[in-house]
PDB file of C-alpha atoms and ligand atoms in Angstrom:
ATOM      1  CA  MET A   1    -150.742 235.157 121.100  1.00 49.00           C
ATOM      2  CA  VAL A   2    -151.032 232.790 118.142  1.00 53.00           C
ATOM      3  CA  ASP A   3    -152.455 234.386 115.030  1.00 59.00           C
ATOM      4  CA  TYR A   4    -155.077 231.773 114.124  1.00 57.00           C
ATOM      5  CA  LEU A   5    -156.419 233.942 111.312  1.00 56.00           C
ATOM      6  CA  HIS A   6    -153.148 233.290 109.538  1.00 60.00           C
ATOM      7  CA  PHE A   7    -154.233 229.661 108.936  1.00 58.00           C
ATOM      8  CA  PHE A   8    -157.744 230.416 107.639  1.00 58.00           C
ATOM      9  CA  HIS A   9    -156.654 230.219 104.004  1.00 62.00           C
ATOM     10  CA  LEU A  10    -155.603 226.573 104.570  1.00 66.00           C
ATOM     11  CA  TYR A  11    -159.047 225.443 105.745  1.00 63.00           C
ATOM     12  CA  PRO A  12    -160.447 224.584 102.267  1.00 64.00           C
ATOM     13  CA  THR A  13    -157.384 222.422 101.521  1.00 66.00           C
ATOM     14  CA  PHE A  14    -157.723 220.715 104.886  1.00 59.00           C
ATOM     15  CA  LEU A  15    -161.403 220.053 104.226  1.00 62.00           C
ATOM     16  CA  VAL A  16    -160.739 218.559 100.776  1.00 61.00           C
ATOM     17  CA  LEU A  17    -158.030 216.341 102.274  1.00 56.00           C
ATOM     18  CA  CYS A  18    -160.378 215.087 105.004  1.00 55.00           C
ATOM     19  CA  LEU A  19    -163.114 214.340 102.478  1.00 58.00           C
ATOM     20  CA  ALA A  20    -160.660 212.427 100.257  1.00 59.00           C
ATOM     21  CA  ILE A  21    -159.510 210.331 103.229  1.00 58.00           C
ATOM     22  CA  LEU A  22    -163.086 209.621 104.254  1.00 57.00           C
ATOM     23  CA  LYS A  23    -164.048 208.737 100.684  1.00 65.00           C
ATOM     24  CA  ASP A  24    -161.194 206.228 100.461  1.00 74.00           C
ATOM     25  CA  ALA A  25    -161.863 204.578 103.819  1.00 77.00           C
ATOM     26  CA  PRO A  26    -162.281 200.784 103.474  1.00 80.00           C
ATOM     27  CA  ARG A  27    -165.836 200.115 102.375  1.00 90.00           C
ATOM     28  CA  MET A  28    -165.768 196.410 102.969  1.00 97.00           C
ATOM     29  CA  LYS A  29    -163.550 194.038 104.930  1.00 98.00           C
ATOM     30  CA  ILE A  30    -163.556 190.424 103.826  1.00 98.00           C
ATOM     31  CA  ILE A  31    -161.782 187.431 105.327  1.00 98.00           C
ATOM     32  CA  HIS A  32    -160.742 184.921 102.670  1.00 99.00           C
ATOM     33  CA  ILE A  33    -160.332 181.338 103.904  1.00 99.00           C
ATOM     34  CA  SER A  34    -159.847 178.281 101.716  1.00 98.00           C
ATOM     35  CA  ASP A  35    -159.116 174.576 101.404  1.00 98.00           C
ATOM     36  CA  MET A  36    -159.842 173.245 104.872  1.00 98.00           C
ATOM     37  CA  HIS A  37    -160.096 169.619 103.637  1.00 98.00           C
ATOM     38  CA  LEU A  38    -161.994 168.532 106.725  1.00 98.00           C
ATOM     39  CA  VAL A  39    -162.046 164.844 107.657  1.00 98.00           C
ATOM     40  CA  PRO A  40    -164.317 163.276 110.301  1.00 97.00           C
ATOM     41  CA  ASP A  41    -163.807 161.252 113.458  1.00 92.00           C
ATOM     42  CA  GLY A  42    -160.580 162.920 114.573  1.00 95.00           C
ATOM     43  CA  ASN A  43    -158.732 161.538 111.544  1.00 97.00           C
ATOM     44  CA  LEU A  44    -155.561 163.269 110.473  1.00 98.00           C
ATOM     45  CA  LEU A  45    -154.566 164.553 107.069  1.00 98.00           C
ATOM     46  CA  PHE A  46    -150.809 164.787 106.548  1.00 97.00           C
ATOM     47  CA  ASP A  47    -150.412 164.175 110.287  1.00 97.00           C
ATOM     48  CA  GLU A  48    -152.515 167.205 111.219  1.00 97.00           C
ATOM     49  CA  ASP A  49    -156.125 167.535 112.303  1.00 98.00           C
ATOM     50  CA  PRO A  50    -157.859 169.810 109.778  1.00 98.00           C
ATOM     51  CA  VAL A  51    -160.743 170.392 112.198  1.00 98.00           C
ATOM     52  CA  LYS A  52    -158.457 171.710 114.926  1.00 98.00           C
ATOM     53  CA  ARG A  53    -156.734 173.964 112.423  1.00 98.00           C
ATOM     54  CA  LEU A  54    -160.061 175.348 111.217  1.00 98.00           C
ATOM     55  CA  GLN A  55    -161.089 175.958 114.814  1.00 98.00           C
ATOM     56  CA  ALA A  56    -157.824 177.870 115.383  1.00 98.00           C
ATOM     57  CA  CYS A  57    -158.536 179.890 112.247  1.00 98.00           C
ATOM     58  CA  ILE A  58    -162.058 180.752 113.403  1.00 98.00           C
ATOM     59  CA  ALA A  59    -160.822 181.728 116.870  1.00 98.00           C
ATOM     60  CA  ASP A  60    -158.237 184.035 115.307  1.00 98.00           C
ATOM     61  CA  VAL A  61    -160.782 185.678 112.999  1.00 98.00           C
ATOM     62  CA  ASN A  62    -163.142 186.207 115.928  1.00 98.00           C
ATOM     63  CA  GLN A  63    -160.356 187.755 117.968  1.00 98.00           C
ATOM     64  CA  CYS A  64    -158.769 189.951 115.290  1.00 98.00           C
ATOM     65  CA  HIS A  65    -161.463 190.616 112.689  1.00 98.00           C
ATOM     66  CA  VAL A  66    -164.843 190.467 114.324  1.00 98.00           C
ATOM     67  CA  ASP A  67    -165.600 193.666 112.377  1.00 98.00           C
ATOM     68  CA  ALA A  68    -165.289 191.856 109.028  1.00 98.00           C
ATOM     69  CA  ASP A  69    -168.324 192.295 106.818  1.00 98.00           C
ATOM     70  CA  LEU A  70    -168.014 188.823 105.369  1.00 98.00           C
ATOM     71  CA  CYS A  71    -165.921 185.648 105.400  1.00 98.00           C
ATOM     72  CA  VAL A  72    -165.649 183.883 102.065  1.00 98.00           C
ATOM     73  CA  ILE A  73    -164.475 180.260 102.046  1.00 99.00           C
ATOM     74  CA  THR A  74    -163.460 179.285  98.530  1.00 98.00           C
ATOM     75  CA  GLY A  75    -163.970 175.544  98.522  1.00 98.00           C
ATOM     76  CA  ASP A  76    -162.421 172.201  99.339  1.00 98.00           C
ATOM     77  CA  LEU A  77    -164.447 172.379 102.513  1.00 98.00           C
ATOM     78  CA  ALA A  78    -164.353 168.590 103.025  1.00 98.00           C
ATOM     79  CA  HIS A  79    -161.532 166.367 101.795  1.00 98.00           C
ATOM     80  CA  ASP A  80    -163.879 163.631 100.601  1.00 98.00           C
ATOM     81  CA  GLY A  81    -167.120 165.595 100.248  1.00 98.00           C
ATOM     82  CA  ASP A  82    -168.707 163.475 102.989  1.00 98.00           C
ATOM     83  CA  GLU A  83    -171.693 164.391 105.119  1.00 98.00           C
ATOM     84  CA  ALA A  84    -169.909 163.895 108.450  1.00 98.00           C
ATOM     85  CA  SER A  85    -167.281 166.472 107.508  1.00 98.00           C
ATOM     86  CA  TYR A  86    -169.912 168.973 106.377  1.00 98.00           C
ATOM     87  CA  ARG A  87    -171.712 168.556 109.705  1.00 98.00           C
ATOM     88  CA  ILE A  88    -168.437 169.232 111.518  1.00 98.00           C
ATOM     89  CA  LEU A  89    -168.027 172.311 109.338  1.00 98.00           C
ATOM     90  CA  ALA A  90    -171.513 173.537 110.251  1.00 98.00           C
ATOM     91  CA  ALA A  91    -170.709 173.105 113.947  1.00 98.00           C
ATOM     92  CA  CYS A  92    -167.419 174.994 113.569  1.00 98.00           C
ATOM     93  CA  LEU A  93    -169.018 177.823 111.611  1.00 98.00           C
ATOM     94  CA  ALA A  94    -171.629 178.290 114.339  1.00 98.00           C
ATOM     95  CA  ASN A  95    -168.771 179.866 116.316  1.00 98.00           C
ATOM     96  CA  LEU A  96    -167.638 182.198 113.524  1.00 98.00           C
ATOM     97  CA  ARG A  97    -168.929 185.682 114.311  1.00 98.00           C
ATOM     98  CA  PRO A  98    -168.823 187.450 110.907  1.00 98.00           C
ATOM     99  CA  PRO A  99    -171.273 186.151 108.291  1.00 98.00           C
ATOM    100  CA  VAL A 100    -169.919 183.525 105.932  1.00 98.00           C
ATOM    101  CA  ARG A 101    -170.371 182.503 102.297  1.00 98.00           C
ATOM    102  CA  LEU A 102    -169.320 178.999 101.235  1.00 98.00           C
ATOM    103  CA  LEU A 103    -168.079 177.985  97.788  1.00 98.00           C
ATOM    104  CA  LEU A 104    -167.343 174.509  96.437  1.00 98.00           C
ATOM    105  CA  GLY A 105    -164.013 173.049  95.320  1.00 98.00           C
ATOM    106  CA  ASN A 106    -162.978 169.909  93.505  1.00 98.00           C
ATOM    107  CA  HIS A 107    -162.935 167.846  96.717  1.00 98.00           C
ATOM    108  CA  ASP A 108    -166.524 168.796  97.587  1.00 98.00           C
ATOM    109  CA  ASP A 109    -169.761 167.037  96.725  1.00 98.00           C
ATOM    110  CA  ARG A 110    -172.588 169.357  95.718  1.00 98.00           C
ATOM    111  CA  PRO A 111    -175.621 167.193  96.650  1.00 98.00           C
ATOM    112  CA  THR A 112    -174.162 166.319 100.049  1.00 98.00           C
ATOM    113  CA  PHE A 113    -173.183 169.924 100.703  1.00 98.00           C
ATOM    114  CA  ARG A 114    -176.655 171.159  99.831  1.00 98.00           C
ATOM    115  CA  ARG A 115    -178.248 168.562 102.093  1.00 98.00           C
ATOM    116  CA  VAL A 116    -176.243 169.803 105.088  1.00 98.00           C
ATOM    117  CA  PHE A 117    -176.389 173.495 104.135  1.00 98.00           C
ATOM    118  CA  PRO A 118    -179.901 173.923 102.669  1.00 98.00           C
ATOM    119  CA  GLU A 119    -179.758 177.674 103.327  1.00 98.00           C
ATOM    120  CA  ALA A 120    -176.705 178.153 101.063  1.00 98.00           C
ATOM    121  CA  PRO A 121    -177.675 180.347  98.087  1.00 98.00           C
ATOM    122  CA  VAL A 122    -177.832 178.511  94.756  1.00 98.00           C
ATOM    123  CA  ASP A 123    -178.677 179.552  91.210  1.00 98.00           C
ATOM    124  CA  GLU A 124    -181.709 178.405  89.204  1.00 98.00           C
ATOM    125  CA  ASN A 125    -179.860 175.231  88.154  1.00 98.00           C
ATOM    126  CA  GLY A 126    -178.766 174.269  91.660  1.00 98.00           C
ATOM    127  CA  PHE A 127    -175.160 175.404  91.338  1.00 98.00           C
ATOM    128  CA  VAL A 128    -173.741 177.037  94.461  1.00 98.00           C
ATOM    129  CA  GLN A 129    -173.456 180.438  92.804  1.00 98.00           C
ATOM    130  CA  SER A 130    -174.701 183.773  94.136  1.00 98.00           C
ATOM    131  CA  VAL A 131    -174.068 187.490  94.299  1.00 98.00           C
ATOM    132  CA  HIS A 132    -173.679 189.914  97.173  1.00 98.00           C
ATOM    133  CA  ASP A 133    -174.268 193.585  96.428  1.00 97.00           C
ATOM    134  CA  SER A 134    -172.483 196.062  98.654  1.00 96.00           C
ATOM    135  CA  ALA A 135    -171.304 199.660  98.755  1.00 93.00           C
ATOM    136  CA  SER A 136    -168.061 198.408  97.185  1.00 95.00           C
ATOM    137  CA  GLY A 137    -169.786 196.819  94.217  1.00 97.00           C
ATOM    138  CA  ARG A 138    -171.019 193.348  93.368  1.00 98.00           C
ATOM    139  CA  LEU A 139    -169.304 190.253  94.738  1.00 98.00           C
ATOM    140  CA  ILE A 140    -169.912 187.219  92.523  1.00 98.00           C
ATOM    141  CA  PHE A 141    -169.374 183.714  93.911  1.00 98.00           C
ATOM    142  CA  LEU A 142    -168.867 180.991  91.292  1.00 98.00           C
ATOM    143  CA  ASP A 143    -169.276 177.222  91.452  1.00 98.00           C
ATOM    144  CA  THR A 144    -166.461 175.568  89.469  1.00 98.00           C
ATOM    145  CA  LYS A 145    -166.983 172.077  90.898  1.00 98.00           C
ATOM    146  CA  GLU A 146    -167.397 169.322  88.290  1.00 98.00           C
ATOM    147  CA  ALA A 147    -168.142 165.780  89.409  1.00 97.00           C
ATOM    148  CA  GLY A 148    -165.629 163.184  88.284  1.00 97.00           C
ATOM    149  CA  THR A 149    -162.679 165.515  87.781  1.00 97.00           C
ATOM    150  CA  HIS A 150    -160.413 167.763  89.796  1.00 97.00           C
ATOM    151  CA  GLU A 151    -160.435 170.309  86.973  1.00 97.00           C
ATOM    152  CA  GLY A 152    -162.567 173.399  87.332  1.00 98.00           C
ATOM    153  CA  ARG A 153    -165.463 173.821  84.940  1.00 98.00           C
ATOM    154  CA  LEU A 154    -167.982 176.503  84.058  1.00 98.00           C
ATOM    155  CA  CYS A 155    -170.561 174.815  81.843  1.00 98.00           C
ATOM    156  CA  THR A 156    -172.875 176.767  79.558  1.00 98.00           C
ATOM    157  CA  ASP A 157    -175.498 177.108  82.314  1.00 98.00           C
ATOM    158  CA  ARG A 158    -172.976 178.522  84.767  1.00 98.00           C
ATOM    159  CA  LEU A 159    -171.474 180.876  82.182  1.00 98.00           C
ATOM    160  CA  THR A 160    -174.949 182.134  81.263  1.00 98.00           C
ATOM    161  CA  TRP A 161    -175.672 182.758  84.933  1.00 98.00           C
ATOM    162  CA  LEU A 162    -172.369 184.651  85.237  1.00 98.00           C
ATOM    163  CA  GLN A 163    -173.171 186.713  82.175  1.00 98.00           C
ATOM    164  CA  ASN A 164    -176.499 187.728  83.738  1.00 98.00           C
ATOM    165  CA  ALA A 165    -174.800 188.489  87.062  1.00 98.00           C
ATOM    166  CA  LEU A 166    -172.329 190.746  85.256  1.00 98.00           C
ATOM    167  CA  ASN A 167    -175.087 192.371  83.199  1.00 98.00           C
ATOM    168  CA  GLY A 168    -176.810 193.217  86.482  1.00 98.00           C
ATOM    169  CA  ALA A 169    -173.714 195.080  87.607  1.00 98.00           C
ATOM    170  CA  VAL A 170    -173.160 197.416  84.664  1.00 96.00           C
ATOM    171  CA  GLY A 171    -171.383 200.511  85.914  1.00 96.00           C
ATOM    172  CA  LYS A 172    -170.459 198.851  89.225  1.00 96.00           C
ATOM    173  CA  PRO A 173    -167.143 197.310  90.295  1.00 97.00           C
ATOM    174  CA  VAL A 174    -167.206 193.513  90.406  1.00 98.00           C
ATOM    175  CA  PHE A 175    -165.128 191.124  92.518  1.00 98.00           C
ATOM    176  CA  LEU A 176    -165.037 187.439  91.555  1.00 98.00           C
ATOM    177  CA  PHE A 177    -164.563 184.544  93.969  1.00 98.00           C
ATOM    178  CA  LEU A 178    -164.016 181.025  92.611  1.00 98.00           C
ATOM    179  CA  HIS A 179    -162.150 177.923  93.743  1.00 98.00           C
ATOM    180  CA  HIS A 180    -160.090 177.258  90.619  1.00 98.00           C
ATOM    181  CA  PRO A 181    -157.752 179.867  89.146  1.00 98.00           C
ATOM    182  CA  ALA A 182    -158.688 180.485  85.528  1.00 95.00           C
ATOM    183  CA  PHE A 183    -155.168 180.407  84.104  1.00 95.00           C
ATOM    184  CA  ASP A 184    -151.674 178.916  84.479  1.00 95.00           C
ATOM    185  CA  LEU A 185    -149.663 179.995  87.501  1.00 96.00           C
ATOM    186  CA  ASN A 186    -146.477 178.245  86.287  1.00 93.00           C
ATOM    187  CA  LEU A 187    -147.116 175.647  88.985  1.00 93.00           C
ATOM    188  CA  PRO A 188    -147.347 172.147  87.458  1.00 92.00           C
ATOM    189  CA  SER A 189    -149.009 170.805  90.614  1.00 90.00           C
ATOM    190  CA  VAL A 190    -152.182 172.798  89.960  1.00 91.00           C
ATOM    191  CA  ASP A 191    -152.020 174.093  86.396  1.00 93.00           C
ATOM    192  CA  TRP A 192    -153.244 170.774  84.991  1.00 93.00           C
ATOM    193  CA  ILE A 193    -156.401 171.011  87.104  1.00 95.00           C
ATOM    194  CA  ARG A 194    -157.157 174.718  86.750  1.00 96.00           C
ATOM    195  CA  LEU A 195    -160.370 176.098  85.266  1.00 98.00           C
ATOM    196  CA  ARG A 196    -160.821 174.848  81.732  1.00 97.00           C
ATOM    197  CA  GLU A 197    -163.067 177.702  80.522  1.00 98.00           C
ATOM    198  CA  GLU A 198    -160.411 180.433  80.584  1.00 98.00           C
ATOM    199  CA  GLN A 199    -161.392 182.018  77.286  1.00 98.00           C
ATOM    200  CA  PRO A 200    -165.172 182.312  77.916  1.00 98.00           C
ATOM    201  CA  LEU A 201    -164.430 183.801  81.325  1.00 98.00           C
ATOM    202  CA  ARG A 202    -161.917 186.209  79.819  1.00 98.00           C
ATOM    203  CA  HIS A 203    -164.530 187.331  77.295  1.00 98.00           C
ATOM    204  CA  LEU A 204    -167.179 187.986  79.971  1.00 98.00           C
ATOM    205  CA  VAL A 205    -164.708 189.858  82.163  1.00 98.00           C
ATOM    206  CA  ALA A 206    -163.637 192.017  79.215  1.00 98.00           C
ATOM    207  CA  VAL A 207    -167.232 192.806  78.208  1.00 98.00           C
ATOM    208  CA  HIS A 208    -168.119 193.960  81.725  1.00 98.00           C
ATOM    209  CA  GLY A 209    -165.040 196.148  81.840  1.00 97.00           C
ATOM    210  CA  ASP A 210    -164.787 196.718  85.598  1.00 97.00           C
ATOM    211  CA  VAL A 211    -163.956 193.364  87.203  1.00 98.00           C
ATOM    212  CA  ARG A 212    -161.474 194.625  89.761  1.00 98.00           C
ATOM    213  CA  TYR A 213    -160.163 191.453  91.381  1.00 98.00           C
ATOM    214  CA  MET A 214    -160.375 187.651  91.374  1.00 98.00           C
ATOM    215  CA  PHE A 215    -159.896 185.601  94.538  1.00 98.00           C
ATOM    216  CA  SER A 216    -159.218 181.853  94.413  1.00 98.00           C
ATOM    217  CA  GLY A 217    -158.222 178.861  96.498  1.00 98.00           C
ATOM    218  CA  HIS A 218    -157.134 175.469  95.095  1.00 98.00           C
ATOM    219  CA  VAL A 219    -153.442 176.414  94.882  1.00 97.00           C
ATOM    220  CA  HIS A 220    -152.714 175.914  98.610  1.00 97.00           C
ATOM    221  CA  ARG A 221    -150.208 178.740  98.349  1.00 97.00           C
ATOM    222  CA  PRO A 222    -150.162 182.528  98.421  1.00 98.00           C
ATOM    223  CA  SER A 223    -149.785 183.893  94.916  1.00 97.00           C
ATOM    224  CA  ALA A 224    -150.768 187.104  93.181  1.00 98.00           C
ATOM    225  CA  GLY A 225    -150.508 188.816  89.815  1.00 97.00           C
ATOM    226  CA  THR A 226    -152.668 189.951  86.948  1.00 98.00           C
ATOM    227  CA  TRP A 227    -154.570 188.139  84.249  1.00 97.00           C
ATOM    228  CA  TYR A 228    -155.126 190.274  81.147  1.00 97.00           C
ATOM    229  CA  GLY A 229    -155.122 193.281  83.454  1.00 97.00           C
ATOM    230  CA  THR A 230    -157.364 191.827  86.175  1.00 98.00           C
ATOM    231  CA  PRO A 231    -155.534 191.351  89.500  1.00 98.00           C
ATOM    232  CA  PHE A 232    -155.841 188.054  91.333  1.00 98.00           C
ATOM    233  CA  SER A 233    -154.612 186.361  94.467  1.00 98.00           C
ATOM    234  CA  THR A 234    -154.789 182.890  95.956  1.00 98.00           C
ATOM    235  CA  VAL A 235    -154.709 182.037  99.636  1.00 98.00           C
ATOM    236  CA  PRO A 236    -152.988 179.128 101.466  1.00 98.00           C
ATOM    237  CA  GLY A 237    -155.084 176.297 102.843  1.00 98.00           C
ATOM    238  CA  THR A 238    -155.872 176.003 106.520  1.00 98.00           C
ATOM    239  CA  ASN A 239    -154.395 172.474 106.808  1.00 98.00           C
ATOM    240  CA  HIS A 240    -151.667 171.747 104.235  1.00 97.00           C
ATOM    241  CA  GLN A 241    -149.954 173.450 101.300  1.00 97.00           C
ATOM    242  CA  HIS A 242    -148.470 172.520  97.931  1.00 95.00           C
ATOM    243  CA  ALA A 243    -144.690 172.825  97.833  1.00 94.00           C
ATOM    244  CA  LEU A 244    -143.405 175.576  95.539  1.00 95.00           C
ATOM    245  CA  ASP A 245    -141.915 173.503  92.717  1.00 93.00           C
ATOM    246  CA  PHE A 246    -141.722 174.931  89.213  1.00 93.00           C
ATOM    247  CA  ASN A 247    -140.110 171.768  87.801  1.00 91.00           C
ATOM    248  CA  LEU A 248    -142.414 169.127  89.204  1.00 87.00           C
ATOM    249  CA  GLN A 249    -142.307 165.919  87.171  1.00 86.00           C
ATOM    250  CA  GLY A 250    -144.507 163.584  89.211  1.00 81.00           C
ATOM    251  CA  PRO A 251    -147.334 163.982  91.715  1.00 80.00           C
ATOM    252  CA  ALA A 252    -147.656 167.185  93.728  1.00 82.00           C
ATOM    253  CA  THR A 253    -145.635 167.418  96.916  1.00 91.00           C
ATOM    254  CA  THR A 254    -147.529 168.400 100.031  1.00 95.00           C
ATOM    255  CA  SER A 255    -145.816 170.860 102.322  1.00 95.00           C
ATOM    256  CA  MET A 256    -146.670 171.746 105.896  1.00 97.00           C
ATOM    257  CA  GLU A 257    -145.840 175.431 105.516  1.00 97.00           C
ATOM    258  CA  ALA A 258    -147.894 177.657 107.776  1.00 97.00           C
ATOM    259  CA  PRO A 259    -151.646 177.826 107.125  1.00 98.00           C
ATOM    260  CA  ALA A 260    -153.076 181.301 106.543  1.00 98.00           C
ATOM    261  CA  TYR A 261    -156.112 183.334 105.636  1.00 98.00           C
ATOM    262  CA  SER A 262    -156.188 186.712 103.960  1.00 98.00           C
ATOM    263  CA  VAL A 263    -157.692 190.010 105.003  1.00 98.00           C
ATOM    264  CA  ILE A 264    -159.149 191.908 102.053  1.00 98.00           C
ATOM    265  CA  SER A 265    -160.048 195.604 102.146  1.00 98.00           C
ATOM    266  CA  LEU A 266    -162.142 196.977  99.312  1.00 97.00           C
ATOM    267  CA  ARG A 267    -161.616 200.734  98.985  1.00 94.00           C
ATOM    268  CA  GLU A 268    -162.630 203.351  96.472  1.00 90.00           C
ATOM    269  CA  SER A 269    -159.007 203.569  95.317  1.00 92.00           C
ATOM    270  CA  GLY A 270    -158.340 199.826  95.080  1.00 95.00           C
ATOM    271  CA  VAL A 271    -157.921 196.558  96.942  1.00 97.00           C
ATOM    272  CA  THR A 272    -155.443 195.476  99.627  1.00 97.00           C
ATOM    273  CA  VAL A 273    -154.804 191.855 100.584  1.00 98.00           C
ATOM    274  CA  HIS A 274    -152.863 190.846 103.702  1.00 98.00           C
ATOM    275  CA  PHE A 275    -151.951 187.212 104.386  1.00 98.00           C
ATOM    276  CA  HIS A 276    -152.079 186.182 108.011  1.00 98.00           C
ATOM    277  CA  ALA A 277    -150.440 182.966 109.241  1.00 98.00           C
ATOM    278  CA  PHE A 278    -152.822 182.481 112.123  1.00 98.00           C
ATOM    279  CA  MET A 279    -150.819 179.690 113.780  1.00 97.00           C
ATOM    280  CA  ASP A 280    -147.478 181.458 113.538  1.00 96.00           C
ATOM    281  CA  ALA A 281    -145.683 181.607 116.889  1.00 94.00           C
ATOM    282  CA  SER A 282    -142.466 183.268 115.801  1.00 95.00           C
ATOM    283  CA  ARG A 283    -140.790 185.731 118.169  1.00 96.00           C
ATOM    284  CA  ARG A 284    -141.795 189.380 118.027  1.00 93.00           C
ATOM    285  CA  TYR A 285    -139.830 192.444 119.052  1.00 93.00           C
ATOM    286  CA  PRO A 286    -140.895 196.032 119.598  1.00 93.00           C
ATOM    287  CA  PHE A 287    -139.763 198.273 116.740  1.00 88.00           C
ATOM    288  CA  LEU A 288    -137.383 200.805 118.232  1.00 84.00           C
ATOM    289  CA  GLY A 289    -136.636 202.791 115.114  1.00 72.00           C
TER     290      GLY A 289
HETATM  291 FE1  LIG B 301    -157.591 171.967  98.112  1.00 87.74          FE
END
């Protein structure tokens, strides 16, 4: 007969282990999508239909991640910021099962976007900025769109709003979402049109003291690293990418590398980000050890 009493002294350790695992279970699952560059009327962009690719993305999210707490789409929703493309986007998103939050990119048009998406949260100045408080902390969504330029901007009004949003999250983890990366990525194709207000943003992030991650689009590539200690990642676009070229001399080169979205898990212990090429059809084999 097994002497079960022999194991009684291990029960407290087992209990502590179980509690630690439960405590570190993912608290929030977020799907990060970006740079769809939708065009209307069945037009193609770089010989592909951005609408069909977005529809494939949405179908994949619905199939694989219907349990996501939120989808965040970090801008360049429409290639030309036109109303027809935003209406197509609204029709596509009606099929997306997790809730969604939309941000603006340099290709978007704020007035047109707001006309088609009047329910989109905006700040007191009409910028498409908002917060989402969750068990994982505060998610802050920034509007870096500036009319007349492809650069990202955070004017005084937007920075003041961000400062207040951070002040309202003292003692809580914060996760920032914005279209434009705030700093150089050593990629000439996008560095010249990154966010101009790097230093004011750096100051606000430092003052808060617990900004745990920054998520961006704009780059049309997967990239990750840290910025003065704050981790960041960028996600590929759903239609086309920027070729990886560190020595670019002229205009950016578009590449038709696989589109992808990322799957973000916010945990007590940290953040994980997985990139998923949702149109990948490469062969798969069972792992036999
Ligand atoms: Fe883009």
